[in-house]
PDB file of C-alpha atoms and ligand atoms in Angstrom:
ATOM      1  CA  UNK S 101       7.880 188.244 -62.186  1.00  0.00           C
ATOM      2  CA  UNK S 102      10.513 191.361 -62.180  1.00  0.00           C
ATOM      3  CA  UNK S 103      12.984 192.410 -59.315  1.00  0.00           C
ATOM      4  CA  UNK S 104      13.733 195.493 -58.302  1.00  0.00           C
ATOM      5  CA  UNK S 105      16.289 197.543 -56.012  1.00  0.00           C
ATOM      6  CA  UNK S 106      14.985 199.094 -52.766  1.00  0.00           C
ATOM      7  CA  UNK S 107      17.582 201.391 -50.552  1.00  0.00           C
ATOM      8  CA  UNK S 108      16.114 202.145 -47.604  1.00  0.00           C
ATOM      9  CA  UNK S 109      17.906 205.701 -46.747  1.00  0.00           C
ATOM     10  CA  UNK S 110      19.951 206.887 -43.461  1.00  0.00           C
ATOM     11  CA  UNK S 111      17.136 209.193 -42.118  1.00  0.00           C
ATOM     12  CA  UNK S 112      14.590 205.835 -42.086  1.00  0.00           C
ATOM     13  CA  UNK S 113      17.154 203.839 -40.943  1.00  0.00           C
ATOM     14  CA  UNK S 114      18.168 206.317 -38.176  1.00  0.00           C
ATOM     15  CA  UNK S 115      14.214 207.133 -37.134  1.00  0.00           C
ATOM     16  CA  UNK S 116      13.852 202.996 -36.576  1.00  0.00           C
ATOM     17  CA  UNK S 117      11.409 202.029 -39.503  1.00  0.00           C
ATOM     18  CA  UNK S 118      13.240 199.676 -41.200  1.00  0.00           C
ATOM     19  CA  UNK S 119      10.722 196.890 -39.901  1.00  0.00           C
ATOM     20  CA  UNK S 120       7.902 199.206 -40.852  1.00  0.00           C
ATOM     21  CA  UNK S 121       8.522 199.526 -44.471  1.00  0.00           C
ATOM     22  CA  UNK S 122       9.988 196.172 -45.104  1.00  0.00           C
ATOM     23  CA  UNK S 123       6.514 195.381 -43.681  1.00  0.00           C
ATOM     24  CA  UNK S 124       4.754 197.768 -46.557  1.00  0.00           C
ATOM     25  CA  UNK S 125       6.472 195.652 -49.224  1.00  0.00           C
ATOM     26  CA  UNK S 126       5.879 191.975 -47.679  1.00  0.00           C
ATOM     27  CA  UNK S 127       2.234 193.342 -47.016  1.00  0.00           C
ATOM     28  CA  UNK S 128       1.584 193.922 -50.517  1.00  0.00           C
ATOM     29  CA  UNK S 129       3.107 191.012 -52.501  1.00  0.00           C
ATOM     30  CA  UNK S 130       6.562 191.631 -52.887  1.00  0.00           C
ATOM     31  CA  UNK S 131       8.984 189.172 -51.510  1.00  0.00           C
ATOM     32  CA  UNK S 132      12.060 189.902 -50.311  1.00  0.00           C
ATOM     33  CA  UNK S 133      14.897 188.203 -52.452  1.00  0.00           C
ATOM     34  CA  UNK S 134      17.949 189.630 -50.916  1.00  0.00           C
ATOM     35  CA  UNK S 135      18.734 192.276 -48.126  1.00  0.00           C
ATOM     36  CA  UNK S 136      21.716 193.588 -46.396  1.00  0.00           C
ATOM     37  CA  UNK S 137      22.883 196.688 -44.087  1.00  0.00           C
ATOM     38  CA  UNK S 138      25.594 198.875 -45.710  1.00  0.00           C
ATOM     39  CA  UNK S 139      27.611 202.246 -45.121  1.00  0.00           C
ATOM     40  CA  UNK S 140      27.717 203.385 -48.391  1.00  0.00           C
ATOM     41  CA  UNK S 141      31.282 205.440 -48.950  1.00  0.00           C
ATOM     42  CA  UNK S 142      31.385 208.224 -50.536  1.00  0.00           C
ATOM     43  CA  UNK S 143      32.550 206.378 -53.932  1.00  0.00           C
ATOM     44  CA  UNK S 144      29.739 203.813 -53.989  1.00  0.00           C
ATOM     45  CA  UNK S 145      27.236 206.968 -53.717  1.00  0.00           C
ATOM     46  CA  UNK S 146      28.905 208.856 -56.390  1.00  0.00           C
ATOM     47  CA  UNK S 147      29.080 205.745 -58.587  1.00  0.00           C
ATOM     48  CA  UNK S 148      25.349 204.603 -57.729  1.00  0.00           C
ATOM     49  CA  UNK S 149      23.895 207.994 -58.689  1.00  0.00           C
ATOM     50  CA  UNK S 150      26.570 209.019 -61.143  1.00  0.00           C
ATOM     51  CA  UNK S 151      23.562 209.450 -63.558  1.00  0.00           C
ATOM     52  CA  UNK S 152      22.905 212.790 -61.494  1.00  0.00           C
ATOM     53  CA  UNK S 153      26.297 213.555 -61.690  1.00  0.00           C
ATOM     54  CA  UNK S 154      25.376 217.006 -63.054  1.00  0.00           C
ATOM     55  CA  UNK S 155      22.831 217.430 -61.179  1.00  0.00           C
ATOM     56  CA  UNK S 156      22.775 220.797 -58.891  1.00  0.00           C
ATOM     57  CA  UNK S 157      21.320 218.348 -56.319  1.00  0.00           C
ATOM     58  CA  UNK S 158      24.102 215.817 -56.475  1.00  0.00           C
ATOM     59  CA  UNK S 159      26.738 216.513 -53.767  1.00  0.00           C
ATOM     60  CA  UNK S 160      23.668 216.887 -51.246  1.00  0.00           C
ATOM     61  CA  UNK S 161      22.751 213.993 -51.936  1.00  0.00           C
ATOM     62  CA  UNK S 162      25.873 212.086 -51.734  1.00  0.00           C
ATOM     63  CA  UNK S 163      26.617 213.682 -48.379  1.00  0.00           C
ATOM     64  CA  UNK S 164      23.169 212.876 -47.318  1.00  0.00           C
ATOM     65  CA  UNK S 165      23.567 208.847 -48.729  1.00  0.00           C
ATOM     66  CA  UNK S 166      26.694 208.218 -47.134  1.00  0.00           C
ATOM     67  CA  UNK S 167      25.190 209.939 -43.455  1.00  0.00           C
ATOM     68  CA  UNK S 168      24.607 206.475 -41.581  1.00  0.00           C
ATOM     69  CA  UNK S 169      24.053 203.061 -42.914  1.00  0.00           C
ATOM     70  CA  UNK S 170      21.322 202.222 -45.451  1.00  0.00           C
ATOM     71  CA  UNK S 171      19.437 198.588 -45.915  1.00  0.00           C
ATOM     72  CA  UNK S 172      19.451 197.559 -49.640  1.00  0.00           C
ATOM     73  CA  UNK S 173      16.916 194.756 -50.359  1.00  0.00           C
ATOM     74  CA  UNK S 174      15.671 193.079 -53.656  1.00  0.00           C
ATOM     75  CA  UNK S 175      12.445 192.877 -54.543  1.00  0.00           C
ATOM     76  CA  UNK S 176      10.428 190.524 -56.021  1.00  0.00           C
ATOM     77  CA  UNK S 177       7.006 190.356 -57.286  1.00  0.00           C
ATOM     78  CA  UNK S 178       4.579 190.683 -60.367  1.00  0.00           C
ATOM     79  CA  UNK S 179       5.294 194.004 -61.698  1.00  0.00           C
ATOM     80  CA  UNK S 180       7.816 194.628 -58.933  1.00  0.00           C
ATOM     81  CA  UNK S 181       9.080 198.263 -60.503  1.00  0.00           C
ATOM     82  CA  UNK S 182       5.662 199.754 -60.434  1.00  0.00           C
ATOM     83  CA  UNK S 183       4.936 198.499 -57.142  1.00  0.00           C
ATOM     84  CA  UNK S 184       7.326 199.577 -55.392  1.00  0.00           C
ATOM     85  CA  UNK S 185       6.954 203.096 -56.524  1.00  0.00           C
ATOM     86  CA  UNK S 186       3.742 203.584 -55.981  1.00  0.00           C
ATOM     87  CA  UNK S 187       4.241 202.029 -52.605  1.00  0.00           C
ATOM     88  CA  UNK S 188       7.100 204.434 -52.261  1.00  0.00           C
ATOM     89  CA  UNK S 189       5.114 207.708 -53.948  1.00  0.00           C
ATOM     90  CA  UNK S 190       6.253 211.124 -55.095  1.00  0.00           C
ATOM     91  CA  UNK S 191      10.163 211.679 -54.794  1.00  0.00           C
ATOM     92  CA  UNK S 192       9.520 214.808 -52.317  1.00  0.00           C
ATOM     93  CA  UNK S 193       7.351 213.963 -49.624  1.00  0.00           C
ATOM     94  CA  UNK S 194       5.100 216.511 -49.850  1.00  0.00           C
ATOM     95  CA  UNK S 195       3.673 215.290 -52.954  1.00  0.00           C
ATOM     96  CA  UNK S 196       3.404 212.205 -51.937  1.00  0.00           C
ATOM     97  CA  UNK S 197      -0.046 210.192 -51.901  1.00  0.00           C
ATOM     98  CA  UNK S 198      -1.527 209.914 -48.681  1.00  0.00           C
ATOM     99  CA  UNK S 199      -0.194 205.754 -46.985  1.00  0.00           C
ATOM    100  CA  UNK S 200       2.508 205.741 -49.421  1.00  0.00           C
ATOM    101  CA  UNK S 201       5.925 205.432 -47.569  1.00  0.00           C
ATOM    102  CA  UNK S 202       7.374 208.617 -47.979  1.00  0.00           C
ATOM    103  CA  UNK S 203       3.983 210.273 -47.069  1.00  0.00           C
ATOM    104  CA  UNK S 204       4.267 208.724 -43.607  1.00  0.00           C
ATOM    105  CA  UNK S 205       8.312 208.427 -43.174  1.00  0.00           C
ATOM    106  CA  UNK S 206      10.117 211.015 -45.016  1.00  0.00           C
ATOM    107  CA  UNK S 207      11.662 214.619 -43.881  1.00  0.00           C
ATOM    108  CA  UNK S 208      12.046 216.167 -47.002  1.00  0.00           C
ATOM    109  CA  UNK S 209      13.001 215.643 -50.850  1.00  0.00           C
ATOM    110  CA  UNK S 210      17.201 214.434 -49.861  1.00  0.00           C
ATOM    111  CA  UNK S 211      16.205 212.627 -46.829  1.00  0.00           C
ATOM    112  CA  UNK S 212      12.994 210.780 -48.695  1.00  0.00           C
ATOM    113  CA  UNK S 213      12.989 207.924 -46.632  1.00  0.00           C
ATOM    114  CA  UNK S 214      13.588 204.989 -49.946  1.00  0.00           C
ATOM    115  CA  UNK S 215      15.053 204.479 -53.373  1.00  0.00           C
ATOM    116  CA  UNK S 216      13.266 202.237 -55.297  1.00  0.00           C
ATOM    117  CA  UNK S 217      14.861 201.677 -59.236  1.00  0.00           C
ATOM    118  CA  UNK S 218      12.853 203.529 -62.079  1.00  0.00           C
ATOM    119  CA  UNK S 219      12.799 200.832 -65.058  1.00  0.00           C
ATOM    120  CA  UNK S 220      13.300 197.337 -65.388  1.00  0.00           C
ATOM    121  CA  UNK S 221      16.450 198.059 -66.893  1.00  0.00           C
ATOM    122  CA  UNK S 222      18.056 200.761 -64.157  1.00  0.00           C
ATOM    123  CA  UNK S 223      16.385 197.516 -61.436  1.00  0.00           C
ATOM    124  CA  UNK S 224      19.089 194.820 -63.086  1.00  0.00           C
ATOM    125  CA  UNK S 225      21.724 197.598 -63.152  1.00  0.00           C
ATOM    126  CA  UNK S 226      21.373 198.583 -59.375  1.00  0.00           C
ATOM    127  CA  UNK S 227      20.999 195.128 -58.054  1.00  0.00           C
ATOM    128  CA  UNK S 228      24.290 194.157 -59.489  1.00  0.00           C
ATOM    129  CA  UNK S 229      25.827 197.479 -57.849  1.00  0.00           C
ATOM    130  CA  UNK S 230      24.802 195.326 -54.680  1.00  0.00           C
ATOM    131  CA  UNK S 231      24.027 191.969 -54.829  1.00  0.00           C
ATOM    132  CA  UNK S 232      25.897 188.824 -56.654  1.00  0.00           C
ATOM    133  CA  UNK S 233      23.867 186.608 -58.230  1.00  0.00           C
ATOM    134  CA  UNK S 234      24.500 183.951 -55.152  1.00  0.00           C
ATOM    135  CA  UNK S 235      22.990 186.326 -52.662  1.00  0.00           C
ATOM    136  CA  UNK S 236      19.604 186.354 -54.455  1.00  0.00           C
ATOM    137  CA  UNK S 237      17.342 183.645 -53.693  1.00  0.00           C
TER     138      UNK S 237
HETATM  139  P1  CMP I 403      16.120 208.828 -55.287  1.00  0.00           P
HETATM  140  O1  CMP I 403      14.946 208.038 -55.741  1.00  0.00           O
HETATM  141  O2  CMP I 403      17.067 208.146 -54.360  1.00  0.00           O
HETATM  142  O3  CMP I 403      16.943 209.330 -56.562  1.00  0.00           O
HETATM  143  C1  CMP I 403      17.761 210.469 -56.539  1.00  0.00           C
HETATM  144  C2  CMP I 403      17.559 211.295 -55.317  1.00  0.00           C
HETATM  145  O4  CMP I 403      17.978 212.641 -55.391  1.00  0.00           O
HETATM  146  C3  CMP I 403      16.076 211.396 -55.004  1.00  0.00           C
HETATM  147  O5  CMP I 403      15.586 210.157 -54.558  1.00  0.00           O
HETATM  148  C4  CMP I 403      16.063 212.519 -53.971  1.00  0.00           C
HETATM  149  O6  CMP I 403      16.279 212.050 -52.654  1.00  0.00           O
HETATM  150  C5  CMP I 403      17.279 213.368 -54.376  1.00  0.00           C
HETATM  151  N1  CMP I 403      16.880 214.682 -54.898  1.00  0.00           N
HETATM  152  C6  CMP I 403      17.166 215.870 -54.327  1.00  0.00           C
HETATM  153  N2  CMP I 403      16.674 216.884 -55.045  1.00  0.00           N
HETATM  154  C7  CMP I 403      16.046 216.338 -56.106  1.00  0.00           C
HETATM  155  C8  CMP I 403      15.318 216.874 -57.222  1.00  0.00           C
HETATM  156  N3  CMP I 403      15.140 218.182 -57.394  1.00  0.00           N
HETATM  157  N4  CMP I 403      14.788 216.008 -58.122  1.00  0.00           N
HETATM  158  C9  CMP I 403      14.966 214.663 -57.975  1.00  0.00           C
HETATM  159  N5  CMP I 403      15.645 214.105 -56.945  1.00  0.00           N
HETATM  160  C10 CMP I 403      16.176 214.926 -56.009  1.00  0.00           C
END
């Protein structure tokens, strides 16, 4: 069993699919061990993503995170990294895998629809960004 960090982003949040793609994850095996609805602030972005910190892409997408409210869930399920991403697929939408969510929800590569973490590792990281351990059950 691993957990994992899912942010669904302003843009999906905005459009009125947050039902739809918590649906995606509960439809294939991954439970849904925490959730709430934040407005990120412009320090939780920066600190959230400092790892692109130096990224040309970074302000963008801090000004884009911090746009509207996001929902931030945990995960959980057998392989619950990989899962998610492919459920997720490619970063920019227009490389995305036909059914995946981005492929049916997402504008463009800054508003992409989710975040989903990239290693087991980064997953424990981001959850305690969000979540204390008495909010996961
Ligand atoms: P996310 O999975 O939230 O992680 C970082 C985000 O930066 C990514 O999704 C994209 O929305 C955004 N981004 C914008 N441009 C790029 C890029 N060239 N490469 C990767 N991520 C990008």
């Amino acid at each position: 069993m691993e957990q994992t960090l899912s942010i669904i982003k302003p843009d999906a949040v905005a459009k009125g699919v947050i039902g739809k793609i918590l649906d995606r994850f509960e439809s294939n095996g991954l439970k849904i061990a925490a959730m709430k609805k934040v407005q990120l602030s412009r320090q939780d972005a920066e600190a959230f993503y400092a790892v692109h910190a130096a990224r040309p892409f970074f302000n963008d997408l801090v000004d884009f995170m911090v746009s509207g409210p996001v929902v931030v869930s945990v995960l959980e399920g057998e392989n619950a990294v990989l899962k998610n991403r492919d459920l997720m697929g490619a970063t920019n939408p227009k490389e995305a895998a036909a059914g995946t969510i981005r492929a049916d929800f997402a504008e463009n590569i800054d508003a992409n629809a989710v975040h989903g973490s990239d290693s087991l590792e980064n997953a424990k990281n981001e959850i305690a960004f969000f979540f204390s351990g008495r909010e996961i059950s």
